[in-house]
Amino acid sequence: AGEPRLPARGLPRLLATTGALAVLALLAIDIAAVPAVLPSVRVELGSSSSGLVWVQDSYLLALAVTLLLVSGTGVDRRLLAATGVAVFAGGALLASTADETATVVTGRALQGIGMGGMLVAALESLRIGGRGAPVFAGTGALLALAVAPLAGGAVAEEASWPWLFRIEAVAVIPALLLLALKTGSRAAPLEGNRSAALAAGLILAVTGLVQSGPWGWASADTLLLVAGGAALIVF
């Protein structure tokens, strides 16, 4: 008799849950740590107020649209995880090398797309990972959310803002542990046309709201974007 051994599926589940926790921790950093370095971005790149808003909103908008379009598809979740890691890391590296605000915004949008793919795979892994997996991952994510602003502030003070994105490009590697558990594909409950309409509506409405500052609320561009986005969302 030796020491008790993990069941055949126990280790893959543990690895996949760890990968899911890594994804949720990265999400917390993107939401809570990046705002702490935005003042430094503004000073170094001469960003406008709307430009700084886009640095954060491009990520959130890309994440939301990706979740809408991907979560209801039958794409293999391991493929989503691997693709998401690559796109997220590429976006982080692009943002870290930026010499203008538009490049940071593009990198953040790529990060949002990558996070969307990883998050779909992570949630699927937690769903089949046992009763304790969601509690474990949720607790870790809350801790990361609490620490993230401190980490962002420390990077801004002790180094420079590009280092936050360089760290993220490396920190995304543990998310590859999601590949340990075969989740397969899942049929989509969502209707493709409605998901696409909602995604397009979000893009138009958010663009109009963010650009209402430089364009003005009475601008035809602002009104058309907001009205068009609202119509698609209602549809």
mmCIF file of C-alpha atoms in Angstrom, residues 6-116:
data_model
loop_
_atom_site.group_PDB
_atom_site.id
_atom_site.type_symbol
_atom_site.label_atom_id
_atom_site.label_comp_id
_atom_site.label_asym_id
_atom_site.label_seq_id
_atom_site.Cartn_x
_atom_site.Cartn_y
_atom_site.Cartn_z
ATOM 1 C CA LEU A 6 -5.226 11.021 -7.614
ATOM 2 C CA PRO A 7 -8.011 9.630 -9.787
ATOM 3 C CA ALA A 8 -7.284 9.572 -13.499
ATOM 4 C CA ARG A 9 -9.382 12.665 -14.082
ATOM 5 C CA GLY A 10 -8.352 14.416 -10.860
ATOM 6 C CA LEU A 11 -5.077 15.916 -12.038
ATOM 7 C CA PRO A 12 -6.438 17.279 -15.347
ATOM 8 C CA ARG A 13 -9.322 18.870 -13.448
ATOM 9 C CA LEU A 14 -6.951 20.456 -10.943
ATOM 10 C CA LEU A 15 -4.733 21.819 -13.717
ATOM 11 C CA ALA A 16 -7.705 23.173 -15.658
ATOM 12 C CA THR A 17 -9.101 24.845 -12.527
ATOM 13 C CA THR A 18 -5.705 26.453 -11.928
ATOM 14 C CA GLY A 19 -5.755 27.706 -15.513
ATOM 15 C CA ALA A 20 -9.233 29.143 -14.969
ATOM 16 C CA LEU A 21 -8.002 30.912 -11.831
ATOM 17 C CA ALA A 22 -5.137 32.412 -13.854
ATOM 18 C CA VAL A 23 -7.646 33.750 -16.394
ATOM 19 C CA LEU A 24 -9.827 35.323 -13.702
ATOM 20 C CA ALA A 25 -6.767 36.870 -12.050
ATOM 21 C CA LEU A 26 -5.742 38.422 -15.374
ATOM 22 C CA LEU A 27 -9.266 39.761 -15.818
ATOM 23 C CA ALA A 28 -9.016 41.399 -12.387
ATOM 24 C CA ILE A 29 -5.679 42.983 -13.329
ATOM 25 C CA ASP A 30 -7.079 44.325 -16.598
ATOM 26 C CA ILE A 31 -10.076 45.854 -14.856
ATOM 27 C CA ALA A 32 -8.451 47.181 -11.688
ATOM 28 C CA ALA A 33 -4.705 47.587 -12.319
ATOM 29 C CA VAL A 34 -4.641 49.230 -15.749
ATOM 30 C CA PRO A 35 -6.551 52.359 -14.560
ATOM 31 C CA ALA A 36 -3.730 52.966 -12.067
ATOM 32 C CA VAL A 37 -1.202 53.480 -14.876
ATOM 33 C CA LEU A 38 -3.429 55.660 -17.073
ATOM 34 C CA PRO A 39 -2.101 58.954 -15.622
ATOM 35 C CA SER A 40 1.410 57.867 -16.637
ATOM 36 C CA VAL A 41 0.164 56.944 -20.111
ATOM 37 C CA ARG A 42 -1.383 60.389 -20.474
ATOM 38 C CA VAL A 43 1.808 62.169 -19.456
ATOM 39 C CA GLU A 44 4.149 60.106 -21.663
ATOM 40 C CA LEU A 45 1.947 59.798 -24.752
ATOM 41 C CA GLY A 46 0.018 63.056 -24.469
ATOM 42 C CA SER A 47 -3.302 61.207 -24.526
ATOM 43 C CA SER A 48 -6.596 63.062 -24.662
ATOM 44 C CA SER A 49 -9.375 62.353 -22.166
ATOM 45 C CA SER A 50 -11.329 60.325 -24.723
ATOM 46 C CA GLY A 51 -8.141 58.468 -25.649
ATOM 47 C CA LEU A 52 -7.670 57.351 -22.054
ATOM 48 C CA VAL A 53 -11.290 56.237 -21.906
ATOM 49 C CA TRP A 54 -10.726 54.140 -25.018
ATOM 50 C CA VAL A 55 -7.694 52.454 -23.428
ATOM 51 C CA GLN A 56 -10.072 50.833 -20.952
ATOM 52 C CA ASP A 57 -13.290 50.736 -22.955
ATOM 53 C CA SER A 58 -11.724 49.121 -26.020
ATOM 54 C CA TYR A 59 -10.778 46.170 -23.815
ATOM 55 C CA LEU A 60 -14.193 45.877 -22.187
ATOM 56 C CA LEU A 61 -16.047 46.326 -25.469
ATOM 57 C CA ALA A 62 -13.907 43.736 -27.280
ATOM 58 C CA LEU A 63 -14.387 41.330 -24.366
ATOM 59 C CA ALA A 64 -18.167 41.760 -24.369
ATOM 60 C CA VAL A 65 -18.461 41.371 -28.143
ATOM 61 C CA THR A 66 -16.236 38.288 -28.146
ATOM 62 C CA LEU A 67 -18.287 36.665 -25.393
ATOM 63 C CA LEU A 68 -21.498 37.379 -27.313
ATOM 64 C CA LEU A 69 -20.207 35.944 -30.563
ATOM 65 C CA VAL A 70 -18.196 32.996 -29.225
ATOM 66 C CA SER A 71 -19.945 31.690 -26.107
ATOM 67 C CA GLY A 72 -22.866 30.378 -28.106
ATOM 68 C CA THR A 73 -20.809 28.569 -30.734
ATOM 69 C CA GLY A 74 -19.673 24.978 -30.848
ATOM 70 C CA VAL A 75 -15.974 25.823 -31.094
ATOM 71 C CA ASP A 76 -13.730 23.497 -29.082
ATOM 72 C CA ARG A 77 -12.976 25.202 -25.775
ATOM 73 C CA ARG A 78 -9.328 24.144 -25.792
ATOM 74 C CA LEU A 79 -8.879 25.814 -29.178
ATOM 75 C CA LEU A 80 -10.490 28.954 -27.757
ATOM 76 C CA ALA A 81 -8.108 28.875 -24.794
ATOM 77 C CA ALA A 82 -4.979 28.452 -26.923
ATOM 78 C CA THR A 83 -6.046 31.136 -29.398
ATOM 79 C CA GLY A 84 -7.059 33.455 -26.571
ATOM 80 C CA VAL A 85 -3.648 33.136 -24.895
ATOM 81 C CA ALA A 86 -1.850 33.972 -28.146
ATOM 82 C CA VAL A 87 -4.055 36.971 -28.977
ATOM 83 C CA PHE A 88 -3.958 38.291 -25.402
ATOM 84 C CA ALA A 89 -0.155 38.044 -25.226
ATOM 85 C CA GLY A 90 0.194 39.709 -28.630
ATOM 86 C CA GLY A 91 -2.066 42.556 -27.565
ATOM 87 C CA ALA A 92 -0.140 43.051 -24.324
ATOM 88 C CA LEU A 93 3.185 43.185 -26.181
ATOM 89 C CA LEU A 94 1.766 45.631 -28.719
ATOM 90 C CA ALA A 95 0.494 47.916 -25.948
ATOM 91 C CA SER A 96 3.869 47.743 -24.167
ATOM 92 C CA THR A 97 5.706 49.041 -27.241
ATOM 93 C CA ALA A 98 3.268 51.869 -27.999
ATOM 94 C CA ASP A 99 4.481 55.379 -28.722
ATOM 95 C CA GLU A 100 0.983 56.738 -29.291
ATOM 96 C CA THR A 101 -2.399 56.248 -27.664
ATOM 97 C CA ALA A 102 -3.969 54.567 -30.699
ATOM 98 C CA THR A 103 -1.464 51.716 -30.446
ATOM 99 C CA VAL A 104 -2.292 51.175 -26.775
ATOM 100 C CA VAL A 105 -6.001 51.136 -27.640
ATOM 101 C CA THR A 106 -5.403 48.551 -30.391
ATOM 102 C CA GLY A 107 -3.373 46.379 -28.054
ATOM 103 C CA ARG A 108 -6.064 46.600 -25.391
ATOM 104 C CA ALA A 109 -8.735 45.618 -27.911
ATOM 105 C CA LEU A 110 -6.688 42.538 -28.839
ATOM 106 C CA GLN A 111 -6.352 41.739 -25.140
ATOM 107 C CA GLY A 112 -10.129 41.929 -24.789
ATOM 108 C CA ILE A 113 -10.629 39.531 -27.700
ATOM 109 C CA GLY A 114 -8.101 37.108 -26.247
ATOM 110 C CA MET A 115 -9.642 37.343 -22.787
ATOM 111 C CA GLY A 116 -13.058 36.585 -24.278
#
